[in-house]
Amino acid sequence: METKRIYISTSQPGREALAEAARILRDGGLVAFPTETVYGLGANAVDAAACAQIFRVKGRPQDNPLIVHVSGKAEALPLIREWSEAAELCARKFWPGPLTLVLPKSSVIPDEVTAGLDTVAIRVPSHPVALALIEETGLPVAAPSANLSGRPSPTSGAHVWQDLRGAVPLILDAGSTQVGLESTVLDLSAGIPTILRPGGVTREQLERLLGQVSVDKPSSDRPPKAPGMKYRHYAPKGDLQVIGGVREKGLERMAEEIAKAHRRNKKVGVLCTLESAPVLHAQLPDLLFVLGSEGRPEEMASNLFEGLRLCDSQEIEVILAEGTEESGIGVAVMNRLKKAAGQKVIPISPAQG
Ligand code: TXA
Ligand code: MG
């Protein structure tokens, strides 16, 4: 299949491009489009066959449900059975934006979208292109991240092109996304609101709004409530280690690991903060990628997937990533980093010396 890539302005999305994309969606085809979190691979959410195509194109496990994107609360209501007080508060405060709500589904939503679950995940994206596309299409749009399964979510049109060229008819390319990590998934379908996936909206923000909010903690005998969270998602080709904790000690450790990799003739890549970069640069890693400034986890969030993709394209064999504090959006950054590393984290504490 030939893939068309249309460059589209975020501030003034072109009407013609939107009309073409909407036509493809209404006809049962797939369109990759930007959101403020990551790019999505969209299909008409009430067309079971179109949604089934998403799974084929991505190589996505059948048991992993899709998020449905709508343009506002009014468009969300027909898709669900109950709209709670908590849902109302969340929608008022965080829609449009990077918050996905899991709610009891209505019969409008086909089982293909929810992988047979009785709930549906819904969000209103804030990216002007995404919103305009959904409005133009006049339908709810099911969209997972527009990567091949097992690759990091795409944060630019170029990433989507790498993964889906030849597999989809149209990519709307508006450059880089802003948040850079996927939305927070919040389960409002039963009991205490529960975060199933940390993301752009933080637990602190949700607690201020809703009071008690819990975090889904799967164990060896209970799988995660968001089926997608059981997958490692992304294993870079290189061996990734996350170095957490105090910066000075972490830096010493990273310098040691760089030297060790070089002694073994391995190509070594470093993902680190701006503040650590000069010291690590002096160790001559084969790749040094700045994730953002220390204490600004939102910068790290926005650059993380780009850094991981770069390590793969440069065939880096040993990857050392500097961790960040697990608060605010730092929780989501560490969640994605730990998953990519298969939970390989080297904690560095001051007491260790
Ligand atoms: O920011 C985002 O959320 C992006 C953009 C494109 O909107 N989308 C995204 O979709 O990250 P995806 O498919 O990569 O991740 C959806 C996550 C998965 O972990 C899935 O298991 C979970 O949401 N999910 C979807 N429906 C659910 C449901 N009914 N109950 C529990 N978890 C659900
Ligand atoms: Mg995904």
Short mmCIF file of C-alpha atoms and ligand atoms in Angstrom, two decimals:
data_model
loop_
_atom_site.label_atom_id
_atom_site.label_comp_id
_atom_site.label_asym_id
_atom_site.label_seq_id
_atom_site.Cartn_x
_atom_site.Cartn_y
_atom_site.Cartn_z
CA MET A 1 0.00 0.00 0.00
CA GLU A 2 1.22 3.47 -0.77
CA THR A 3 1.29 5.72 2.28
CA LYS A 4 0.55 9.40 1.83
CA ARG A 5 2.18 11.76 4.32
CA ILE A 6 0.51 15.15 4.62
CA TYR A 7 2.27 17.85 6.61
CA ILE A 8 -0.32 19.74 8.59
CA SER A 9 -0.11 22.88 10.70
CA THR A 10 -1.00 22.56 14.37
CA SER A 11 -2.25 26.12 14.69
CA GLN A 12 -4.18 26.14 11.40
CA PRO A 13 -4.91 22.57 10.26
CA GLY A 14 -5.64 22.53 6.53
CA ARG A 15 -9.29 21.82 5.70
CA GLU A 16 -8.48 19.70 2.67
CA ALA A 17 -6.17 17.37 4.57
CA LEU A 18 -8.77 16.98 7.32
CA ALA A 19 -11.50 16.25 4.78
CA GLU A 20 -9.37 13.58 3.12
CA ALA A 21 -8.51 11.97 6.46
CA ALA A 22 -12.15 12.05 7.59
CA ARG A 23 -13.24 10.42 4.32
CA ILE A 24 -10.78 7.55 4.86
CA LEU A 25 -12.02 7.05 8.44
CA ARG A 26 -15.69 7.09 7.40
CA ASP A 27 -14.91 4.56 4.65
CA GLY A 28 -13.45 2.13 7.19
CA GLY A 29 -9.75 2.94 6.65
CA LEU A 30 -6.95 3.90 9.05
CA VAL A 31 -5.35 7.32 9.56
CA ALA A 32 -2.36 8.14 11.78
CA PHE A 33 -2.73 11.54 13.41
CA PRO A 34 -1.02 13.66 16.10
CA THR A 35 -2.35 14.08 19.61
CA GLU A 36 -0.75 16.10 22.42
CA THR A 37 0.60 12.86 23.98
CA VAL A 38 1.75 10.59 21.14
CA TYR A 39 0.55 9.90 17.58
CA GLY A 40 -2.55 7.71 17.31
CA LEU A 41 -3.58 5.16 14.67
CA GLY A 42 -7.25 5.94 14.18
CA ALA A 43 -10.27 4.00 12.93
CA ASN A 44 -14.03 4.51 13.15
CA ALA A 45 -14.75 3.21 16.67
CA VAL A 46 -18.22 1.95 15.77
CA ASP A 47 -16.95 -0.06 12.79
CA ALA A 48 -15.77 -3.45 14.09
CA ALA A 49 -13.96 -4.37 10.87
CA ALA A 50 -12.06 -1.07 10.80
CA CYS A 51 -10.99 -1.59 14.41
CA ALA A 52 -9.89 -5.15 13.67
CA GLN A 53 -7.52 -3.69 11.06
CA ILE A 54 -5.76 -1.65 13.74
CA PHE A 55 -4.76 -4.86 15.52
CA ARG A 56 -3.48 -6.41 12.29
CA VAL A 57 -1.44 -3.39 11.22
CA LYS A 58 0.20 -2.91 14.62
CA GLY A 59 0.64 -6.60 15.39
CA ARG A 60 -1.26 -5.81 18.59
CA PRO A 61 -2.28 -8.60 21.00
CA GLN A 62 -6.04 -9.21 20.68
CA ASP A 63 -6.64 -8.83 24.42
CA ASN A 64 -5.45 -5.20 24.52
CA PRO A 65 -8.41 -2.78 24.25
CA LEU A 66 -8.33 0.54 22.41
CA ILE A 67 -8.94 4.09 23.63
CA VAL A 68 -11.87 5.88 21.97
CA HIS A 69 -11.29 9.55 21.14
CA VAL A 70 -14.21 11.97 21.05
CA SER A 71 -14.53 15.74 20.73
CA GLY A 72 -16.31 16.36 24.05
CA LYS A 73 -18.52 15.05 26.85
CA ALA A 74 -21.67 15.16 24.69
CA GLU A 75 -20.02 12.80 22.20
CA ALA A 76 -18.82 10.51 25.01
CA LEU A 77 -22.27 10.03 26.59
CA PRO A 78 -23.79 7.69 23.95
CA LEU A 79 -20.78 5.37 24.35
CA ILE A 80 -21.28 4.70 28.06
CA ARG A 81 -23.95 3.53 30.51
CA GLU A 82 -23.19 5.74 33.50
CA TRP A 83 -21.68 9.18 33.85
CA SER A 84 -20.61 9.59 37.49
CA GLU A 85 -19.87 12.67 39.58
CA ALA A 86 -16.16 11.80 39.37
CA ALA A 87 -16.37 11.57 35.57
CA GLU A 88 -18.02 14.99 35.47
CA LEU A 89 -15.27 16.52 37.62
CA CYS A 90 -12.49 14.91 35.55
CA ALA A 91 -14.02 15.93 32.24
CA ARG A 92 -14.49 19.54 33.36
CA LYS A 93 -10.96 19.83 34.66
CA PHE A 94 -8.88 17.71 32.26
CA TRP A 95 -10.73 17.43 28.94
CA PRO A 96 -9.50 18.14 26.41
CA GLY A 97 -6.20 16.70 27.62
CA PRO A 98 -4.08 13.63 28.47
CA LEU A 99 -6.62 11.86 30.71
CA THR A 100 -8.42 8.69 29.64
CA LEU A 101 -11.48 7.60 31.64
CA VAL A 102 -12.52 3.96 31.89
CA LEU A 103 -16.32 3.78 32.20
CA PRO A 104 -19.07 1.14 31.79
CA LYS A 105 -19.63 0.80 28.04
CA SER A 106 -22.89 1.02 26.11
CA SER A 107 -23.84 -1.34 23.29
CA VAL A 108 -22.73 1.23 20.68
CA ILE A 109 -19.11 0.17 21.20
CA PRO A 110 -18.18 -3.10 19.48
CA ASP A 111 -16.34 -5.84 21.40
CA GLU A 112 -13.38 -5.45 19.03
CA VAL A 113 -12.63 -2.09 20.67
CA THR A 114 -12.79 -3.23 24.28
CA ALA A 115 -11.35 -6.73 23.80
CA GLY A 116 -14.58 -8.07 25.28
CA LEU A 117 -14.44 -5.95 28.47
CA ASP A 118 -17.61 -4.37 29.85
CA THR A 119 -15.86 -0.98 30.08
CA VAL A 120 -14.58 1.47 27.50
CA ALA A 121 -11.63 3.88 27.72
CA ILE A 122 -12.48 7.38 26.47
CA ARG A 123 -10.54 10.58 26.05
CA VAL A 124 -10.84 14.01 24.46
CA PRO A 125 -7.43 14.95 23.03
CA SER A 126 -6.35 18.60 23.11
CA HIS A 127 -4.21 18.63 19.97
CA PRO A 128 -5.96 20.94 17.48
CA VAL A 129 -5.40 18.49 14.60
CA ALA A 130 -6.85 15.57 16.56
CA LEU A 131 -9.87 17.59 17.68
CA ALA A 132 -10.51 18.99 14.21
CA LEU A 133 -10.20 15.52 12.67
CA ILE A 134 -12.68 13.97 15.10
CA GLU A 135 -15.15 16.83 14.54
CA GLU A 136 -14.76 16.61 10.77
CA THR A 137 -15.29 12.83 10.84
CA GLY A 138 -18.34 13.14 13.08
CA LEU A 139 -17.59 9.77 14.69
CA PRO A 140 -15.79 8.44 17.76
CA VAL A 141 -12.25 7.47 16.72
CA ALA A 142 -10.58 4.41 18.26
CA ALA A 143 -6.82 4.93 18.36
CA PRO A 144 -3.93 3.19 20.04
CA SER A 145 -0.45 4.68 19.76
CA ALA A 146 0.64 4.61 16.10
CA ASN A 147 3.70 2.39 16.58
CA LEU A 148 4.25 -1.23 15.67
CA SER A 149 3.66 -3.31 18.81
CA GLY A 150 6.95 -3.62 20.67
CA ARG A 151 8.30 -0.21 19.56
CA PRO A 152 8.17 3.00 21.61
CA SER A 153 5.10 5.18 21.02
CA PRO A 154 5.70 7.68 18.21
CA THR A 155 6.21 11.29 19.25
CA SER A 156 6.73 12.62 15.73
CA GLY A 157 5.39 12.03 12.24
CA ALA A 158 8.84 10.69 11.33
CA HIS A 159 8.46 7.91 13.96
CA VAL A 160 5.08 6.92 12.49
CA TRP A 161 6.63 6.90 9.02
CA GLN A 162 9.41 4.56 10.27
CA ASP A 163 6.87 2.11 11.67
CA LEU A 164 3.81 2.27 9.42
CA ARG A 165 4.99 3.30 5.96
CA GLY A 166 3.35 0.97 3.46
CA ALA A 167 0.77 -0.26 6.00
CA VAL A 168 -1.65 2.69 6.23
CA PRO A 169 -3.09 5.02 3.57
CA LEU A 170 -2.48 8.33 5.39
CA ILE A 171 -0.24 9.90 8.00
CA LEU A 172 -1.01 13.44 9.17
CA ASP A 173 2.36 14.86 10.22
CA ALA A 174 2.32 17.89 12.51
CA GLY A 175 5.87 17.43 13.83
CA SER A 176 6.64 16.60 17.45
CA THR A 177 4.02 16.02 20.12
CA GLN A 178 4.08 18.00 23.33
CA VAL A 179 3.60 15.65 26.30
CA GLY A 180 5.58 12.78 24.74
CA LEU A 181 4.15 10.02 26.96
CA GLU A 182 0.74 8.41 26.67
CA SER A 183 -2.30 9.64 28.61
CA THR A 184 -3.08 8.72 32.20
CA VAL A 185 -5.66 5.91 32.26
CA LEU A 186 -8.07 6.34 35.20
CA ASP A 187 -10.61 3.65 36.03
CA LEU A 188 -13.89 5.16 37.21
CA SER A 189 -15.94 2.03 36.60
CA ALA A 190 -15.85 0.66 40.16
CA GLY A 191 -15.11 1.95 43.67
CA ILE A 192 -12.18 4.26 44.33
CA PRO A 193 -10.81 5.98 41.20
CA THR A 194 -7.74 3.97 40.20
CA ILE A 195 -4.81 4.91 37.97
CA LEU A 196 -4.19 2.00 35.61
CA ARG A 197 -1.40 3.75 33.68
CA PRO A 198 0.51 6.83 34.89
CA GLY A 199 0.74 9.60 32.30
CA GLY A 200 0.36 13.25 31.49
CA VAL A 201 -2.12 14.00 34.29
CA THR A 202 -0.50 13.21 37.65
CA ARG A 203 -1.85 11.38 40.70
CA GLU A 204 -1.35 14.59 42.71
CA GLN A 205 -3.60 16.52 40.29
CA LEU A 206 -6.27 13.81 40.43
CA GLU A 207 -6.20 13.60 44.22
CA ARG A 208 -6.69 17.34 44.51
CA LEU A 209 -9.82 16.96 42.42
CA LEU A 210 -11.26 13.64 43.58
CA GLY A 211 -9.84 12.98 47.04
CA GLN A 212 -8.61 9.42 47.39
CA VAL A 213 -7.10 7.96 44.22
CA SER A 214 -5.39 4.58 44.17
CA VAL A 215 -2.84 3.13 41.78
CA ASP A 216 -3.30 -0.30 40.25
CA LYS A 217 -0.58 -2.54 41.68
CA PRO A 218 -0.59 -5.84 39.84
CA SER A 219 1.11 -8.82 41.49
CA SER A 220 2.31 -12.23 40.42
CA ASP A 221 -1.19 -13.65 40.88
CA ARG A 222 -3.18 -10.67 39.62
CA PRO A 223 -2.61 -9.17 36.15
CA PRO A 224 -2.83 -5.38 35.63
CA LYS A 225 -6.36 -3.99 35.13
CA ALA A 226 -5.25 -2.25 31.94
CA PRO A 227 -4.43 -5.29 29.80
CA GLY A 228 -1.79 -3.30 27.90
CA MET A 229 0.26 -2.77 31.05
CA LYS A 230 1.27 -6.42 31.25
CA TYR A 231 3.35 -6.09 28.09
CA ARG A 232 6.92 -4.92 28.30
CA HIS A 233 6.02 -2.63 25.36
CA TYR A 234 9.42 -1.86 24.24
CA ALA A 235 12.68 -3.66 24.55
CA PRO A 236 15.44 -1.67 22.89
CA LYS A 237 17.93 -3.78 20.95
CA GLY A 238 20.61 -2.66 23.39
CA ASP A 239 20.85 -3.66 27.04
CA LEU A 240 19.13 -0.81 28.93
CA GLN A 241 19.89 0.03 32.54
CA VAL A 242 18.25 2.80 34.51
CA ILE A 243 20.48 4.53 37.04
CA GLY A 244 18.37 6.17 39.74
CA GLY A 245 18.97 8.31 42.75
CA VAL A 246 21.49 10.93 43.75
CA ARG A 247 23.16 12.54 40.80
CA GLU A 248 26.84 12.55 41.82
CA LYS A 249 26.86 8.88 42.78
CA GLY A 250 24.80 7.98 39.75
CA LEU A 251 27.28 9.79 37.54
CA GLU A 252 30.21 7.86 38.97
CA ARG A 253 28.34 4.65 38.33
CA MET A 254 27.46 5.67 34.78
CA ALA A 255 31.08 6.61 34.06
CA GLU A 256 32.14 3.17 35.30
CA GLU A 257 29.55 1.47 33.10
CA ILE A 258 30.68 3.47 30.03
CA ALA A 259 34.29 2.42 30.61
CA LYS A 260 33.20 -1.19 31.16
CA ALA A 261 31.22 -1.23 27.91
CA HIS A 262 34.14 0.23 25.98
CA ARG A 263 36.51 -2.40 27.39
CA ARG A 264 34.09 -4.99 25.97
CA ASN A 265 34.07 -3.13 22.63
CA LYS A 266 30.36 -2.36 22.98
CA LYS A 267 28.71 0.75 21.51
CA VAL A 268 27.37 2.66 24.50
CA GLY A 269 24.62 5.28 24.59
CA VAL A 270 23.70 7.64 27.40
CA LEU A 271 20.29 9.26 28.02
CA CYS A 272 20.78 11.89 30.69
CA THR A 273 19.92 15.31 32.07
CA LEU A 274 21.40 18.52 30.77
CA GLU A 275 23.28 18.94 34.06
CA SER A 276 24.92 15.50 33.82
CA ALA A 277 25.79 15.82 30.14
CA PRO A 278 29.22 17.57 30.44
CA VAL A 279 30.60 14.98 32.87
CA LEU A 280 29.27 12.05 30.86
CA HIS A 281 30.38 13.58 27.57
CA ALA A 282 33.93 13.50 28.90
CA GLN A 283 33.64 9.70 29.11
CA LEU A 284 33.16 9.62 25.31
CA PRO A 285 30.01 7.52 24.96
CA ASP A 286 29.10 6.65 21.35
CA LEU A 287 25.80 8.50 21.76
CA LEU A 288 24.78 11.13 24.28
CA PHE A 289 21.15 12.28 24.22
CA VAL A 290 19.88 14.98 26.57
CA LEU A 291 16.43 14.13 27.95
CA GLY A 292 15.91 17.51 29.65
CA SER A 293 16.90 19.58 32.65
CA GLU A 294 17.14 18.09 36.10
CA GLY A 295 13.97 18.72 38.09
CA ARG A 296 11.96 19.14 34.86
CA PRO A 297 10.49 15.68 34.35
CA GLU A 298 8.05 17.06 31.76
CA GLU A 299 11.05 17.66 29.47
CA MET A 300 12.27 14.11 30.03
CA ALA A 301 8.75 12.85 29.26
CA SER A 302 8.65 14.74 26.02
CA ASN A 303 12.03 13.44 24.78
CA LEU A 304 12.25 9.91 26.18
CA PHE A 305 10.82 7.92 23.26
CA GLU A 306 12.89 9.88 20.74
CA GLY A 307 16.02 8.99 22.74
CA LEU A 308 15.13 5.31 22.88
CA ARG A 309 14.43 5.19 19.14
CA LEU A 310 17.75 6.89 18.45
CA CYS A 311 19.62 4.22 20.43
CA ASP A 312 18.10 1.56 18.20
CA SER A 313 18.75 3.38 14.93
CA GLN A 314 22.39 3.90 15.94
CA GLU A 315 22.70 0.26 17.01
CA ILE A 316 23.70 1.09 20.54
CA GLU A 317 24.46 -2.09 22.51
CA VAL A 318 24.58 -0.74 26.06
CA ILE A 319 22.14 2.01 27.06
CA LEU A 320 22.46 3.91 30.34
CA ALA A 321 19.52 6.09 31.28
CA GLU A 322 19.54 8.56 34.14
CA GLY A 323 16.39 8.19 36.23
CA THR A 324 14.29 10.92 37.77
CA GLU A 325 12.39 11.40 41.02
CA GLU A 326 9.12 9.47 41.11
CA SER A 327 6.71 12.30 41.70
CA GLY A 328 4.44 14.24 39.34
CA ILE A 329 5.00 13.19 35.72
CA GLY A 330 8.30 11.67 36.90
CA VAL A 331 6.20 8.64 37.89
CA ALA A 332 5.19 8.12 34.25
CA VAL A 333 8.75 8.68 33.01
CA MET A 334 10.11 6.04 35.40
CA ASN A 335 7.22 3.68 34.59
CA ARG A 336 8.13 3.73 30.86
CA LEU A 337 11.90 3.58 31.52
CA LYS A 338 11.59 0.63 33.90
CA LYS A 339 9.37 -1.23 31.47
CA ALA A 340 11.83 -0.65 28.63
CA ALA A 341 14.64 -1.89 30.89
CA GLY A 342 12.69 -4.99 31.95
CA GLN A 343 12.74 -3.44 35.48
CA LYS A 344 16.57 -3.29 35.52
CA VAL A 345 17.15 -0.33 37.81
CA ILE A 346 20.37 0.37 39.66
CA PRO A 347 19.35 2.36 42.74
CA ILE A 348 22.01 4.69 44.06
CA SER A 349 21.47 5.99 47.58
CA PRO A 350 23.67 8.44 49.48
CA ALA A 351 24.16 5.86 52.27
CA GLN A 352 25.74 3.45 49.81
CA GLY A 353 28.59 5.91 49.40
O1 TXA B 1 -2.14 9.10 24.99
C1 TXA B 1 -2.73 8.06 24.66
O2 TXA B 1 -3.48 7.46 25.45
C2 TXA B 1 -2.50 7.52 23.24
C3 TXA B 1 -3.08 8.54 22.26
C4 TXA B 1 -3.06 8.04 20.84
O3 TXA B 1 -4.37 8.90 22.67
N1 TXA B 1 -3.09 6.22 23.09
C5 TXA B 1 -2.59 5.12 23.67
O4 TXA B 1 -3.26 3.97 23.37
O5 TXA B 1 -1.61 5.13 24.40
P1 TXA B 1 -2.68 2.50 23.64
O6 TXA B 1 -3.58 1.61 22.94
O7 TXA B 1 -1.26 2.46 23.25
O8 TXA B 1 -2.87 2.29 25.18
C6 TXA B 1 -4.16 2.13 25.71
C7 TXA B 1 -4.07 1.60 27.12
C8 TXA B 1 -3.65 0.15 27.16
O9 TXA B 1 -2.80 -0.09 28.26
C9 TXA B 1 -5.00 -0.55 27.34
O10 TXA B 1 -4.85 -1.82 27.93
C10 TXA B 1 -5.74 0.42 28.23
O11 TXA B 1 -5.35 1.69 27.73
N2 TXA B 1 -7.20 0.28 28.11
C11 TXA B 1 -7.98 0.53 27.03
N3 TXA B 1 -9.27 0.23 27.28
C12 TXA B 1 -9.32 -0.21 28.56
C13 TXA B 1 -10.38 -0.69 29.41
N4 TXA B 1 -11.63 -0.76 29.00
N5 TXA B 1 -10.04 -1.08 30.67
C14 TXA B 1 -8.75 -1.00 31.10
N6 TXA B 1 -7.73 -0.57 30.34
C15 TXA B 1 -8.00 -0.19 29.08
MG MG B 2 0.62 1.85 22.86
#
